[in-house]
Each structure stands twice: as C-alpha cells, then as structure tokens.
Amino acid sequence: MDGVLTRETDDSAVDAAGQARFDELIAADSRVEPADWMPEAYRRTLIRQISQHAHSEIIGMQPEGNWITRAPSLKRKAILMAKVQDEAGHGLYLYAAAQTLGITRDRMTQQLIDGSAKYSSIFNYLTPTWADMGSIGWLVDGAAICNQVPLCRASYGPYARAMIRICKEESFHQRQGFEILLALSRGTAEQKAMAQESVNRWYAPALMMFGPPDDASPNSAQSMAWNIKRFSNDDLRQRFVDMIVPQAEILGLTLPDPDLRWDEETGHWNYGDLDWDEFREVLRGNGQANALRVATRRAAHEEGAWVREAAAAYADKRKRKVA
C-alpha cells in the first residue's frame, strides 16, 4: 500500500461516451462498477461517504471495547467481544470498497489519525454505564439500520454489496442492545433507573445521526440524484422515530421528548426540535470524546506498525518463493 491516490483526478477529463453510459446506468437504476467510467464528482462523493462510514465502524469499536472486561457476566463479555469484532469487519469491507475508487487504505488511515477525516458524531459521546451498551445497540445500531438498509440498493456496486452483510449483522447488534435494556428494565429499580438515564442521554444524539435537516444538508440532493442515497435525512429520521416509540413501550422506558405525539393525519409520530448547535459543536471536534477517540486510534496504529511490517515481509517472502 502506498499513500497516494492511484487514479487520475482531472476534473476536465470528461468522456462523452462514458458520461452517456453512466447516465443510462443511473436512469435504469443499475449498478456502477469500478471499471465503469464515472464523473469525478461521483467518485469523490463516494470516497467521502464510504471512508467516513469505514472510519465510523473503526472508531465505534472504542466505546464498546472499553466495556468488554467490565461486562457483568462471561456471556455478556463474549457477546460484546463478538460485536466489536463485527464492527472491525465492517470497517474492512468498507475500506476495501473505497479502495476500488482509487484511494489507498494508507491515505484513509492517515486522514483519520491526523483528524482531517470525519466519522459519525455519535461515537464522540462517553459510555459511563453498562446500560450504554444497551442504548448503543438499540438506538445507535437501530438508527444505523434505518440509514444503511437503503444503501444495499446504492448505485455503486462494491458499496451496495458490502452493505448487505453489514446490515444483517447490525440487525443482531440492535437486538442485542434491546435485550440488554429489557433485562435492566425488568431488573431492580436501580437497574431500570440506569437504563432510563442512559436512554435519556442517547436519544437525541441518535436522532442526529441522520444528519442535519434536509434544508441544511448540501450533499443530499445530488446523492439522491445519483441513487447513492434513497431517502432524505428527515425521511429516515421519521422512520426511526416511528420504529422506536412502540419498542420503548415494550421496554417500559420513556423517550425524553415532551413533544412526542401521534399524528392521526400523517400516521407518524411528531417529535420535538433537536439541538443542532450541539451537533455542530461535536462535528467541530468539541464533543465529549473527540480528542480521546482520535488519540486512541493513533496510538493503536503506531503500536501496530510491527504487525504491518511483519505481514509485508511475509508477503514479500512468499512472492520471491513463487517467482
């Protein structure tokens, strides 16, 4: 792996025949594959989105990995460890999909550890209680499923195919989180209070995972025109709210929104305004754990240098042996 883009990025390199074929594929709702010509803006949009998604999976290992040794039973430890391993796999699928667009893994990693790349704002919140493992599974992975299932039909083939397996595994993660909260809710009064306190903290950040309102989302319209994205931020957010309100009733927990009301006319749950100033502050790097997350990832990358060197040396040795 080197550290540079492996494909020319000249915006002036317009291929009329390639553009016509690309337009046909999009109009027919077909897949664009790596060997197909594609507009430079489409390629750059995909690199940004897929690499941010991959970074989110990798950074998202930290808040849950922190609880593996402190989980309340051997069974809980084993389940949480398997889940964290799943997230690592999701990151690898997505980095591989992004690499088909001409960016190297080294470059994406460098962008993450030097702080120039973004990842989901939700992982910049701290996880002080065991109930947070439940809230992450139920709310964070639940929001991820709402957002990611439509990506299984994204126009870029490697991304869409990677999302199929990721979504299947995320469904297990959502159920795991729901089960943790259900056990706490049906436990002692103190356990139920811990579950409710955790849901109170994670509810609004989970709703903000879908991004800013549609009228403040500059990239959504073009992504939907290219069939990368299938639904707007607000549509996905509404689907999520409609999904979790009845689930909260089963859990015996409340959602911290005094404006939550069923609307007979629309057939949806109305919800209150979100604190978008908080969202923007977290994106600017001023969340509870922005610095901690990046520093931890940077340290892991540096401490793993010997593994990468050993793997490269072994690959070279096998290559010489074959030659």
PDB file of C-alpha atoms in Angstrom:
ATOM      1  CA  MET A   1       0.000   0.000   0.000  1.00  0.00           C
ATOM      2  CA  ASP A   2       1.299   3.457  -0.761  1.00  0.00           C
ATOM      3  CA  GLY A   3      -0.040   6.750   0.418  1.00  0.00           C
ATOM      4  CA  VAL A   4      -1.298   8.421  -2.718  1.00  0.00           C
ATOM      5  CA  LEU A   5      -4.317   8.335  -4.944  1.00  0.00           C
ATOM      6  CA  THR A   6      -3.864   5.685  -7.609  1.00  0.00           C
ATOM      7  CA  ARG A   7      -6.192   7.220 -10.186  1.00  0.00           C
ATOM      8  CA  GLU A   8      -6.010  10.464 -12.079  1.00  0.00           C
ATOM      9  CA  THR A   9      -8.341  13.090 -10.631  1.00  0.00           C
ATOM     10  CA  ASP A  10      -8.518  15.576 -13.501  1.00  0.00           C
ATOM     11  CA  ASP A  11     -11.984  17.128 -13.468  1.00  0.00           C
ATOM     12  CA  SER A  12     -11.574  18.178 -17.094  1.00  0.00           C
ATOM     13  CA  ALA A  13     -11.245  14.568 -18.253  1.00  0.00           C
ATOM     14  CA  VAL A  14     -14.838  14.288 -19.485  1.00  0.00           C
ATOM     15  CA  ASP A  15     -15.641  11.226 -21.522  1.00  0.00           C
ATOM     16  CA  ALA A  16     -18.819  11.880 -23.527  1.00  0.00           C
ATOM     17  CA  ALA A  17     -19.462   8.207 -24.208  1.00  0.00           C
ATOM     18  CA  GLY A  18     -18.655   7.324 -20.602  1.00  0.00           C
ATOM     19  CA  GLN A  19     -20.975  10.040 -19.314  1.00  0.00           C
ATOM     20  CA  ALA A  20     -23.783   8.756 -21.553  1.00  0.00           C
ATOM     21  CA  ARG A  21     -23.277   5.186 -20.312  1.00  0.00           C
ATOM     22  CA  PHE A  22     -23.148   6.411 -16.682  1.00  0.00           C
ATOM     23  CA  ASP A  23     -26.401   8.329 -17.171  1.00  0.00           C
ATOM     24  CA  GLU A  24     -28.011   5.192 -18.635  1.00  0.00           C
ATOM     25  CA  LEU A  25     -26.981   3.109 -15.632  1.00  0.00           C
ATOM     26  CA  ILE A  26     -28.346   5.659 -13.173  1.00  0.00           C
ATOM     27  CA  ALA A  27     -31.612   6.096 -15.122  1.00  0.00           C
ATOM     28  CA  ALA A  28     -32.084   2.314 -15.225  1.00  0.00           C
ATOM     29  CA  ASP A  29     -31.326   2.058 -11.505  1.00  0.00           C
ATOM     30  CA  SER A  30     -28.439  -0.280 -12.334  1.00  0.00           C
ATOM     31  CA  ARG A  31     -25.060  -0.658 -10.661  1.00  0.00           C
ATOM     32  CA  VAL A  32     -21.937   1.305 -11.492  1.00  0.00           C
ATOM     33  CA  GLU A  33     -18.868  -0.916 -11.177  1.00  0.00           C
ATOM     34  CA  PRO A  34     -15.206   0.066 -10.596  1.00  0.00           C
ATOM     35  CA  ALA A  35     -14.227  -0.463 -14.249  1.00  0.00           C
ATOM     36  CA  ASP A  36     -17.036   1.819 -15.488  1.00  0.00           C
ATOM     37  CA  TRP A  37     -16.362   5.451 -16.318  1.00  0.00           C
ATOM     38  CA  MET A  38     -17.857   7.736 -13.681  1.00  0.00           C
ATOM     39  CA  PRO A  39     -17.936  11.533 -13.113  1.00  0.00           C
ATOM     40  CA  GLU A  40     -15.159  12.738 -10.864  1.00  0.00           C
ATOM     41  CA  ALA A  41     -17.693  14.336  -8.507  1.00  0.00           C
ATOM     42  CA  TYR A  42     -19.498  10.984  -8.152  1.00  0.00           C
ATOM     43  CA  ARG A  43     -16.217   9.240  -7.340  1.00  0.00           C
ATOM     44  CA  ARG A  44     -15.209  11.884  -4.798  1.00  0.00           C
ATOM     45  CA  THR A  45     -18.638  11.775  -3.153  1.00  0.00           C
ATOM     46  CA  LEU A  46     -18.395   8.009  -2.787  1.00  0.00           C
ATOM     47  CA  ILE A  47     -14.869   8.177  -1.362  1.00  0.00           C
ATOM     48  CA  ARG A  48     -16.015  10.737   1.195  1.00  0.00           C
ATOM     49  CA  GLN A  49     -19.104   8.782   2.199  1.00  0.00           C
ATOM     50  CA  ILE A  50     -17.620   5.268   2.225  1.00  0.00           C
ATOM     51  CA  SER A  51     -14.415   6.290   4.024  1.00  0.00           C
ATOM     52  CA  GLN A  52     -16.411   8.193   6.666  1.00  0.00           C
ATOM     53  CA  HIS A  53     -18.585   5.137   7.090  1.00  0.00           C
ATOM     54  CA  ALA A  54     -15.497   2.911   7.466  1.00  0.00           C
ATOM     55  CA  HIS A  55     -13.941   5.311   9.995  1.00  0.00           C
ATOM     56  CA  SER A  56     -17.199   5.264  11.978  1.00  0.00           C
ATOM     57  CA  GLU A  57     -17.104   1.478  12.220  1.00  0.00           C
ATOM     58  CA  ILE A  58     -13.483   1.521  13.425  1.00  0.00           C
ATOM     59  CA  ILE A  59     -13.894   4.394  15.899  1.00  0.00           C
ATOM     60  CA  GLY A  60     -17.184   2.840  17.021  1.00  0.00           C
ATOM     61  CA  MET A  61     -15.235  -0.122  18.405  1.00  0.00           C
ATOM     62  CA  GLN A  62     -13.812   2.070  21.182  1.00  0.00           C
ATOM     63  CA  PRO A  63     -16.825   2.874  23.387  1.00  0.00           C
ATOM     64  CA  GLU A  64     -17.931  -0.776  23.404  1.00  0.00           C
ATOM     65  CA  GLY A  65     -14.441  -2.290  23.535  1.00  0.00           C
ATOM     66  CA  ASN A  66     -13.962  -0.296  26.723  1.00  0.00           C
ATOM     67  CA  TRP A  67     -16.704  -2.396  28.344  1.00  0.00           C
ATOM     68  CA  ILE A  68     -15.627  -5.918  27.318  1.00  0.00           C
ATOM     69  CA  THR A  69     -13.702  -6.627  30.537  1.00  0.00           C
ATOM     70  CA  ARG A  70     -16.360  -4.928  32.674  1.00  0.00           C
ATOM     71  CA  ALA A  71     -19.453  -6.613  31.224  1.00  0.00           C
ATOM     72  CA  PRO A  72     -21.485  -8.202  34.048  1.00  0.00           C
ATOM     73  CA  SER A  73     -21.089 -11.869  33.013  1.00  0.00           C
ATOM     74  CA  LEU A  74     -18.940 -14.147  30.849  1.00  0.00           C
ATOM     75  CA  LYS A  75     -21.852 -14.431  28.411  1.00  0.00           C
ATOM     76  CA  ARG A  76     -22.138 -10.639  28.129  1.00  0.00           C
ATOM     77  CA  LYS A  77     -18.371 -10.356  27.624  1.00  0.00           C
ATOM     78  CA  ALA A  78     -18.410 -12.957  24.823  1.00  0.00           C
ATOM     79  CA  ILE A  79     -21.354 -11.291  23.051  1.00  0.00           C
ATOM     80  CA  LEU A  80     -19.801  -7.836  23.296  1.00  0.00           C
ATOM     81  CA  MET A  81     -16.444  -9.106  22.052  1.00  0.00           C
ATOM     82  CA  ALA A  82     -18.139 -10.704  19.030  1.00  0.00           C
ATOM     83  CA  LYS A  83     -19.971  -7.461  18.316  1.00  0.00           C
ATOM     84  CA  VAL A  84     -16.782  -5.389  18.423  1.00  0.00           C
ATOM     85  CA  GLN A  85     -15.144  -7.897  16.059  1.00  0.00           C
ATOM     86  CA  ASP A  86     -18.118  -7.469  13.704  1.00  0.00           C
ATOM     87  CA  GLU A  87     -17.567  -3.701  13.658  1.00  0.00           C
ATOM     88  CA  ALA A  88     -13.898  -4.233  12.736  1.00  0.00           C
ATOM     89  CA  GLY A  89     -15.021  -6.425   9.855  1.00  0.00           C
ATOM     90  CA  HIS A  90     -17.478  -3.770   8.685  1.00  0.00           C
ATOM     91  CA  GLY A  91     -14.648  -1.252   8.597  1.00  0.00           C
ATOM     92  CA  LEU A  92     -12.529  -3.595   6.492  1.00  0.00           C
ATOM     93  CA  TYR A  93     -15.346  -4.260   3.984  1.00  0.00           C
ATOM     94  CA  LEU A  94     -15.880  -0.543   3.576  1.00  0.00           C
ATOM     95  CA  TYR A  95     -12.198   0.373   3.287  1.00  0.00           C
ATOM     96  CA  ALA A  96     -11.937  -2.291   0.564  1.00  0.00           C
ATOM     97  CA  ALA A  97     -14.962  -0.802  -1.245  1.00  0.00           C
ATOM     98  CA  ALA A  98     -13.420   2.682  -1.071  1.00  0.00           C
ATOM     99  CA  GLN A  99     -10.114   1.371  -2.431  1.00  0.00           C
ATOM    100  CA  THR A 100     -11.883   0.332  -5.654  1.00  0.00           C
ATOM    101  CA  LEU A 101     -12.376   4.067  -6.257  1.00  0.00           C
ATOM    102  CA  GLY A 102      -8.643   4.747  -6.338  1.00  0.00           C
ATOM    103  CA  ILE A 103      -7.799   5.853  -2.826  1.00  0.00           C
ATOM    104  CA  THR A 104      -5.403   3.818  -0.732  1.00  0.00           C
ATOM    105  CA  ARG A 105      -6.019   2.373   2.718  1.00  0.00           C
ATOM    106  CA  ASP A 106      -2.922   4.189   3.997  1.00  0.00           C
ATOM    107  CA  ARG A 107      -4.273   7.542   2.884  1.00  0.00           C
ATOM    108  CA  MET A 108      -7.649   6.961   4.526  1.00  0.00           C
ATOM    109  CA  THR A 109      -5.975   5.826   7.752  1.00  0.00           C
ATOM    110  CA  GLN A 110      -3.739   8.892   7.756  1.00  0.00           C
ATOM    111  CA  GLN A 111      -6.756  11.168   7.271  1.00  0.00           C
ATOM    112  CA  LEU A 112      -8.410   9.544  10.284  1.00  0.00           C
ATOM    113  CA  ILE A 113      -5.463   9.722  12.677  1.00  0.00           C
ATOM    114  CA  ASP A 114      -4.449  13.258  11.711  1.00  0.00           C
ATOM    115  CA  GLY A 115      -8.028  14.400  12.395  1.00  0.00           C
ATOM    116  CA  SER A 116      -8.812  15.594   8.863  1.00  0.00           C
ATOM    117  CA  ALA A 117     -11.419  12.868   8.209  1.00  0.00           C
ATOM    118  CA  LYS A 118     -14.873  12.821   9.743  1.00  0.00           C
ATOM    119  CA  TYR A 119     -16.750   9.928  11.275  1.00  0.00           C
ATOM    120  CA  SER A 120     -20.164   9.611  12.898  1.00  0.00           C
ATOM    121  CA  SER A 121     -20.614  12.209  15.641  1.00  0.00           C
ATOM    122  CA  ILE A 122     -22.380   9.648  17.855  1.00  0.00           C
ATOM    123  CA  PHE A 123     -19.107   7.985  18.833  1.00  0.00           C
ATOM    124  CA  ASN A 124     -17.830  11.160  20.462  1.00  0.00           C
ATOM    125  CA  TYR A 125     -20.120  10.597  23.448  1.00  0.00           C
ATOM    126  CA  LEU A 126     -18.877   8.788  26.561  1.00  0.00           C
ATOM    127  CA  THR A 127     -20.245   5.479  27.883  1.00  0.00           C
ATOM    128  CA  PRO A 128     -20.115   5.686  31.695  1.00  0.00           C
ATOM    129  CA  THR A 129     -22.599   2.862  32.475  1.00  0.00           C
ATOM    130  CA  TRP A 130     -23.296  -0.710  31.335  1.00  0.00           C
ATOM    131  CA  ALA A 131     -26.719   0.451  30.159  1.00  0.00           C
ATOM    132  CA  ASP A 132     -24.923   2.476  27.494  1.00  0.00           C
ATOM    133  CA  MET A 133     -24.086  -0.821  25.766  1.00  0.00           C
ATOM    134  CA  GLY A 134     -27.825  -1.361  25.511  1.00  0.00           C
ATOM    135  CA  SER A 135     -28.508   2.151  24.258  1.00  0.00           C
ATOM    136  CA  ILE A 136     -25.772   1.919  21.642  1.00  0.00           C
ATOM    137  CA  GLY A 137     -27.214  -1.347  20.369  1.00  0.00           C
ATOM    138  CA  TRP A 138     -30.857  -0.326  20.438  1.00  0.00           C
ATOM    139  CA  LEU A 139     -30.637   3.342  19.439  1.00  0.00           C
ATOM    140  CA  VAL A 140     -27.304   3.777  17.637  1.00  0.00           C
ATOM    141  CA  ASP A 141     -27.337   0.494  15.727  1.00  0.00           C
ATOM    142  CA  GLY A 142     -31.082   0.893  15.212  1.00  0.00           C
ATOM    143  CA  ALA A 143     -30.509   4.283  13.590  1.00  0.00           C
ATOM    144  CA  ALA A 144     -27.675   2.790  11.560  1.00  0.00           C
ATOM    145  CA  ILE A 145     -30.006   0.095  10.218  1.00  0.00           C
ATOM    146  CA  CYS A 146     -32.595   2.689   9.139  1.00  0.00           C
ATOM    147  CA  ASN A 147     -29.864   4.628   7.401  1.00  0.00           C
ATOM    148  CA  GLN A 148     -27.972   1.707   5.891  1.00  0.00           C
ATOM    149  CA  VAL A 149     -30.587  -0.742   4.629  1.00  0.00           C
ATOM    150  CA  PRO A 150     -31.404   1.581   1.677  1.00  0.00           C
ATOM    151  CA  LEU A 151     -27.672   1.653   0.903  1.00  0.00           C
ATOM    152  CA  CYS A 152     -27.948  -2.028  -0.097  1.00  0.00           C
ATOM    153  CA  ARG A 153     -29.527  -0.552  -3.256  1.00  0.00           C
ATOM    154  CA  ALA A 154     -26.883   2.164  -3.737  1.00  0.00           C
ATOM    155  CA  SER A 155     -25.769   2.687  -7.305  1.00  0.00           C
ATOM    156  CA  TYR A 156     -22.110   1.826  -6.663  1.00  0.00           C
ATOM    157  CA  GLY A 157     -21.787  -1.963  -6.736  1.00  0.00           C
ATOM    158  CA  PRO A 158     -18.965  -2.615  -4.220  1.00  0.00           C
ATOM    159  CA  TYR A 159     -20.615  -0.329  -1.636  1.00  0.00           C
ATOM    160  CA  ALA A 160     -24.070  -1.862  -2.064  1.00  0.00           C
ATOM    161  CA  ARG A 161     -22.752  -5.419  -1.812  1.00  0.00           C
ATOM    162  CA  ALA A 162     -20.727  -4.623   1.322  1.00  0.00           C
ATOM    163  CA  MET A 163     -23.824  -3.161   2.957  1.00  0.00           C
ATOM    164  CA  ILE A 164     -25.851  -6.377   2.602  1.00  0.00           C
ATOM    165  CA  ARG A 165     -23.730  -8.321   5.085  1.00  0.00           C
ATOM    166  CA  ILE A 166     -23.188  -5.281   7.307  1.00  0.00           C
ATOM    167  CA  CYS A 167     -26.937  -4.732   7.668  1.00  0.00           C
ATOM    168  CA  LYS A 168     -27.560  -8.375   8.568  1.00  0.00           C
ATOM    169  CA  GLU A 169     -25.012  -8.147  11.377  1.00  0.00           C
ATOM    170  CA  GLU A 170     -26.246  -4.746  12.542  1.00  0.00           C
ATOM    171  CA  SER A 171     -29.697  -6.269  12.974  1.00  0.00           C
ATOM    172  CA  PHE A 172     -28.230  -8.679  15.514  1.00  0.00           C
ATOM    173  CA  HIS A 173     -26.498  -5.773  17.233  1.00  0.00           C
ATOM    174  CA  GLN A 174     -29.749  -3.847  17.539  1.00  0.00           C
ATOM    175  CA  ARG A 175     -31.461  -6.842  19.124  1.00  0.00           C
ATOM    176  CA  GLN A 176     -28.533  -7.344  21.493  1.00  0.00           C
ATOM    177  CA  GLY A 177     -28.873  -3.771  22.726  1.00  0.00           C
ATOM    178  CA  PHE A 178     -32.635  -4.095  23.082  1.00  0.00           C
ATOM    179  CA  GLU A 179     -32.171  -7.267  25.149  1.00  0.00           C
ATOM    180  CA  ILE A 180     -29.684  -5.559  27.485  1.00  0.00           C
ATOM    181  CA  LEU A 181     -32.135  -2.727  28.152  1.00  0.00           C
ATOM    182  CA  LEU A 182     -35.034  -5.159  28.546  1.00  0.00           C
ATOM    183  CA  ALA A 183     -33.113  -7.143  31.179  1.00  0.00           C
ATOM    184  CA  LEU A 184     -32.233  -3.950  33.050  1.00  0.00           C
ATOM    185  CA  SER A 185     -35.771  -2.605  32.788  1.00  0.00           C
ATOM    186  CA  ARG A 186     -37.152  -5.825  34.288  1.00  0.00           C
ATOM    187  CA  GLY A 187     -34.457  -5.927  36.976  1.00  0.00           C
ATOM    188  CA  THR A 188     -34.157  -3.923  40.172  1.00  0.00           C
ATOM    189  CA  ALA A 189     -35.378  -0.344  40.478  1.00  0.00           C
ATOM    190  CA  GLU A 190     -31.759   0.799  40.326  1.00  0.00           C
ATOM    191  CA  GLN A 191     -31.155  -1.158  37.113  1.00  0.00           C
ATOM    192  CA  LYS A 192     -34.261   0.261  35.470  1.00  0.00           C
ATOM    193  CA  ALA A 193     -33.214   3.766  36.500  1.00  0.00           C
ATOM    194  CA  MET A 194     -29.792   3.181  34.942  1.00  0.00           C
ATOM    195  CA  ALA A 195     -31.424   2.074  31.680  1.00  0.00           C
ATOM    196  CA  GLN A 196     -33.715   5.127  31.625  1.00  0.00           C
ATOM    197  CA  GLU A 197     -30.845   7.516  32.364  1.00  0.00           C
ATOM    198  CA  SER A 198     -28.844   6.039  29.515  1.00  0.00           C
ATOM    199  CA  VAL A 199     -31.730   6.283  27.026  1.00  0.00           C
ATOM    200  CA  ASN A 200     -32.218   9.900  28.107  1.00  0.00           C
ATOM    201  CA  ARG A 201     -28.618  10.662  27.084  1.00  0.00           C
ATOM    202  CA  TRP A 202     -28.543   8.750  23.785  1.00  0.00           C
ATOM    203  CA  TYR A 203     -31.986   9.530  22.320  1.00  0.00           C
ATOM    204  CA  ALA A 204     -31.256  12.945  20.787  1.00  0.00           C
ATOM    205  CA  PRO A 205     -27.720  12.132  19.538  1.00  0.00           C
ATOM    206  CA  ALA A 206     -29.166   9.013  17.869  1.00  0.00           C
ATOM    207  CA  LEU A 207     -31.754  11.120  16.019  1.00  0.00           C
ATOM    208  CA  MET A 208     -28.979  13.459  14.894  1.00  0.00           C
ATOM    209  CA  MET A 209     -27.091  10.530  13.318  1.00  0.00           C
ATOM    210  CA  PHE A 210     -29.201  11.028  10.178  1.00  0.00           C
ATOM    211  CA  GLY A 211     -27.562  14.380   9.596  1.00  0.00           C
ATOM    212  CA  PRO A 212     -28.933  17.919   9.547  1.00  0.00           C
ATOM    213  CA  PRO A 213     -32.473  18.741   8.359  1.00  0.00           C
ATOM    214  CA  ASP A 214     -32.987  18.402   4.613  1.00  0.00           C
ATOM    215  CA  ASP A 215     -32.907  22.149   4.011  1.00  0.00           C
ATOM    216  CA  ALA A 216     -29.455  22.309   5.639  1.00  0.00           C
ATOM    217  CA  SER A 217     -27.946  19.217   4.013  1.00  0.00           C
ATOM    218  CA  PRO A 218     -25.896  20.338   0.986  1.00  0.00           C
ATOM    219  CA  ASN A 219     -24.959  16.887  -0.318  1.00  0.00           C
ATOM    220  CA  SER A 220     -28.248  15.015  -0.043  1.00  0.00           C
ATOM    221  CA  ALA A 221     -29.951  16.144  -3.259  1.00  0.00           C
ATOM    222  CA  GLN A 222     -27.056  15.188  -5.512  1.00  0.00           C
ATOM    223  CA  SER A 223     -26.529  11.866  -3.707  1.00  0.00           C
ATOM    224  CA  MET A 224     -30.187  11.023  -4.242  1.00  0.00           C
ATOM    225  CA  ALA A 225     -29.966  12.033  -7.929  1.00  0.00           C
ATOM    226  CA  TRP A 226     -27.079   9.582  -8.298  1.00  0.00           C
ATOM    227  CA  ASN A 227     -29.025   6.817  -6.482  1.00  0.00           C
ATOM    228  CA  ILE A 228     -26.375   6.617  -3.780  1.00  0.00           C
ATOM    229  CA  LYS A 229     -28.868   7.759  -1.196  1.00  0.00           C
ATOM    230  CA  ARG A 230     -32.519   6.685  -1.453  1.00  0.00           C
ATOM    231  CA  PHE A 231     -34.236   8.737   1.249  1.00  0.00           C
ATOM    232  CA  SER A 232     -33.656  12.171   2.731  1.00  0.00           C
ATOM    233  CA  ASN A 233     -32.283  12.758   6.239  1.00  0.00           C
ATOM    234  CA  ASP A 234     -35.675  13.829   7.560  1.00  0.00           C
ATOM    235  CA  ASP A 235     -37.474  10.856   5.994  1.00  0.00           C
ATOM    236  CA  LEU A 236     -35.028   8.425   7.580  1.00  0.00           C
ATOM    237  CA  ARG A 237     -35.243  10.206  10.948  1.00  0.00           C
ATOM    238  CA  GLN A 238     -39.042   9.920  10.856  1.00  0.00           C
ATOM    239  CA  ARG A 239     -38.828   6.196  10.073  1.00  0.00           C
ATOM    240  CA  PHE A 240     -36.538   5.740  13.065  1.00  0.00           C
ATOM    241  CA  VAL A 241     -38.816   7.598  15.466  1.00  0.00           C
ATOM    242  CA  ASP A 242     -41.823   5.608  14.240  1.00  0.00           C
ATOM    243  CA  MET A 243     -39.829   2.411  14.861  1.00  0.00           C
ATOM    244  CA  ILE A 244     -38.543   3.104  18.373  1.00  0.00           C
ATOM    245  CA  VAL A 245     -41.656   4.583  20.019  1.00  0.00           C
ATOM    246  CA  PRO A 246     -43.503   1.216  20.235  1.00  0.00           C
ATOM    247  CA  GLN A 247     -40.254  -0.530  21.141  1.00  0.00           C
ATOM    248  CA  ALA A 248     -39.755   1.880  24.062  1.00  0.00           C
ATOM    249  CA  GLU A 249     -43.221   0.924  25.312  1.00  0.00           C
ATOM    250  CA  ILE A 250     -42.221  -2.761  25.294  1.00  0.00           C
ATOM    251  CA  LEU A 251     -39.050  -1.876  27.187  1.00  0.00           C
ATOM    252  CA  GLY A 252     -41.061   0.008  29.771  1.00  0.00           C
ATOM    253  CA  LEU A 253     -38.912   3.082  29.217  1.00  0.00           C
ATOM    254  CA  THR A 254     -39.803   6.595  28.087  1.00  0.00           C
ATOM    255  CA  LEU A 255     -38.237   8.706  25.366  1.00  0.00           C
ATOM    256  CA  PRO A 256     -37.070  12.124  26.617  1.00  0.00           C
ATOM    257  CA  ASP A 257     -39.153  14.242  24.265  1.00  0.00           C
ATOM    258  CA  PRO A 258     -42.141  16.190  25.680  1.00  0.00           C
ATOM    259  CA  ASP A 259     -43.292  16.981  22.141  1.00  0.00           C
ATOM    260  CA  LEU A 260     -43.621  13.345  21.095  1.00  0.00           C
ATOM    261  CA  ARG A 261     -47.195  12.987  19.788  1.00  0.00           C
ATOM    262  CA  TRP A 262     -49.020  10.567  17.484  1.00  0.00           C
ATOM    263  CA  ASP A 263     -50.384  12.384  14.440  1.00  0.00           C
ATOM    264  CA  GLU A 264     -53.547  10.674  13.176  1.00  0.00           C
ATOM    265  CA  GLU A 265     -53.495  12.685   9.968  1.00  0.00           C
ATOM    266  CA  THR A 266     -49.960  11.794   8.877  1.00  0.00           C
ATOM    267  CA  GLY A 267     -49.762   8.404  10.564  1.00  0.00           C
ATOM    268  CA  HIS A 268     -46.425   9.299  12.105  1.00  0.00           C
ATOM    269  CA  TRP A 269     -45.030  10.310  15.470  1.00  0.00           C
ATOM    270  CA  ASN A 270     -44.238  14.012  15.735  1.00  0.00           C
ATOM    271  CA  TYR A 271     -41.062  14.775  17.651  1.00  0.00           C
ATOM    272  CA  GLY A 272     -39.518  17.902  19.133  1.00  0.00           C
ATOM    273  CA  ASP A 273     -36.707  20.115  17.854  1.00  0.00           C
ATOM    274  CA  LEU A 274     -33.158  18.835  18.185  1.00  0.00           C
ATOM    275  CA  ASP A 275     -30.187  20.829  19.447  1.00  0.00           C
ATOM    276  CA  TRP A 276     -28.313  21.306  16.191  1.00  0.00           C
ATOM    277  CA  ASP A 277     -25.808  23.623  17.895  1.00  0.00           C
ATOM    278  CA  GLU A 278     -24.658  20.621  19.923  1.00  0.00           C
ATOM    279  CA  PHE A 279     -24.427  18.557  16.717  1.00  0.00           C
ATOM    280  CA  ARG A 280     -22.256  21.177  15.036  1.00  0.00           C
ATOM    281  CA  GLU A 281     -20.001  21.512  18.093  1.00  0.00           C
ATOM    282  CA  VAL A 282     -19.363  17.757  18.116  1.00  0.00           C
ATOM    283  CA  LEU A 283     -18.568  17.875  14.384  1.00  0.00           C
ATOM    284  CA  ARG A 284     -16.112  20.700  15.067  1.00  0.00           C
ATOM    285  CA  GLY A 285     -14.235  18.425  17.458  1.00  0.00           C
ATOM    286  CA  ASN A 286     -15.688  19.771  20.690  1.00  0.00           C
ATOM    287  CA  GLY A 287     -17.624  16.691  21.782  1.00  0.00           C
ATOM    288  CA  GLN A 288     -17.065  14.731  24.974  1.00  0.00           C
ATOM    289  CA  ALA A 289     -14.544  12.340  23.448  1.00  0.00           C
ATOM    290  CA  ASN A 290     -13.353  13.640  20.038  1.00  0.00           C
ATOM    291  CA  ALA A 291      -9.738  14.025  21.147  1.00  0.00           C
ATOM    292  CA  LEU A 292      -9.777  10.729  23.067  1.00  0.00           C
ATOM    293  CA  ARG A 293     -11.136   8.722  20.121  1.00  0.00           C
ATOM    294  CA  VAL A 294      -8.575  10.002  17.614  1.00  0.00           C
ATOM    295  CA  ALA A 295      -5.666   9.732  20.086  1.00  0.00           C
ATOM    296  CA  THR A 296      -6.603   6.131  20.889  1.00  0.00           C
ATOM    297  CA  ARG A 297      -6.822   5.229  17.206  1.00  0.00           C
ATOM    298  CA  ARG A 298      -3.488   6.950  16.501  1.00  0.00           C
ATOM    299  CA  ALA A 299      -1.791   5.046  19.328  1.00  0.00           C
ATOM    300  CA  ALA A 300      -3.217   1.728  18.115  1.00  0.00           C
ATOM    301  CA  HIS A 301      -1.949   2.450  14.597  1.00  0.00           C
ATOM    302  CA  GLU A 302       1.549   3.281  15.852  1.00  0.00           C
ATOM    303  CA  GLU A 303       1.708   0.274  18.175  1.00  0.00           C
ATOM    304  CA  GLY A 304       0.599  -1.983  15.322  1.00  0.00           C
ATOM    305  CA  ALA A 305       3.404  -0.925  12.979  1.00  0.00           C
ATOM    306  CA  TRP A 306       5.384  -4.106  13.697  1.00  0.00           C
ATOM    307  CA  VAL A 307       2.414  -6.248  12.650  1.00  0.00           C
ATOM    308  CA  ARG A 308       2.114  -4.473   9.306  1.00  0.00           C
ATOM    309  CA  GLU A 309       5.885  -4.749   8.769  1.00  0.00           C
ATOM    310  CA  ALA A 310       5.854  -8.478   9.585  1.00  0.00           C
ATOM    311  CA  ALA A 311       2.905  -9.086   7.227  1.00  0.00           C
ATOM    312  CA  ALA A 312       4.633  -7.199   4.425  1.00  0.00           C
ATOM    313  CA  ALA A 313       7.873  -9.135   4.968  1.00  0.00           C
ATOM    314  CA  TYR A 314       5.986 -12.441   4.884  1.00  0.00           C
ATOM    315  CA  ALA A 315       4.166 -11.443   1.690  1.00  0.00           C
ATOM    316  CA  ASP A 316       7.487 -10.494   0.057  1.00  0.00           C
ATOM    317  CA  LYS A 317       8.986 -13.814   1.105  1.00  0.00           C
ATOM    318  CA  ARG A 318       6.110 -15.779  -0.447  1.00  0.00           C
ATOM    319  CA  LYS A 319       6.293 -13.675  -3.606  1.00  0.00           C
ATOM    320  CA  ARG A 320      10.011 -14.419  -4.025  1.00  0.00           C
ATOM    321  CA  LYS A 321       9.390 -18.105  -3.380  1.00  0.00           C
ATOM    322  CA  VAL A 322       6.747 -18.268  -6.117  1.00  0.00           C
ATOM    323  CA  ALA A 323       8.988 -16.362  -8.533  1.00  0.00           C
TER     324      ALA A 323
END
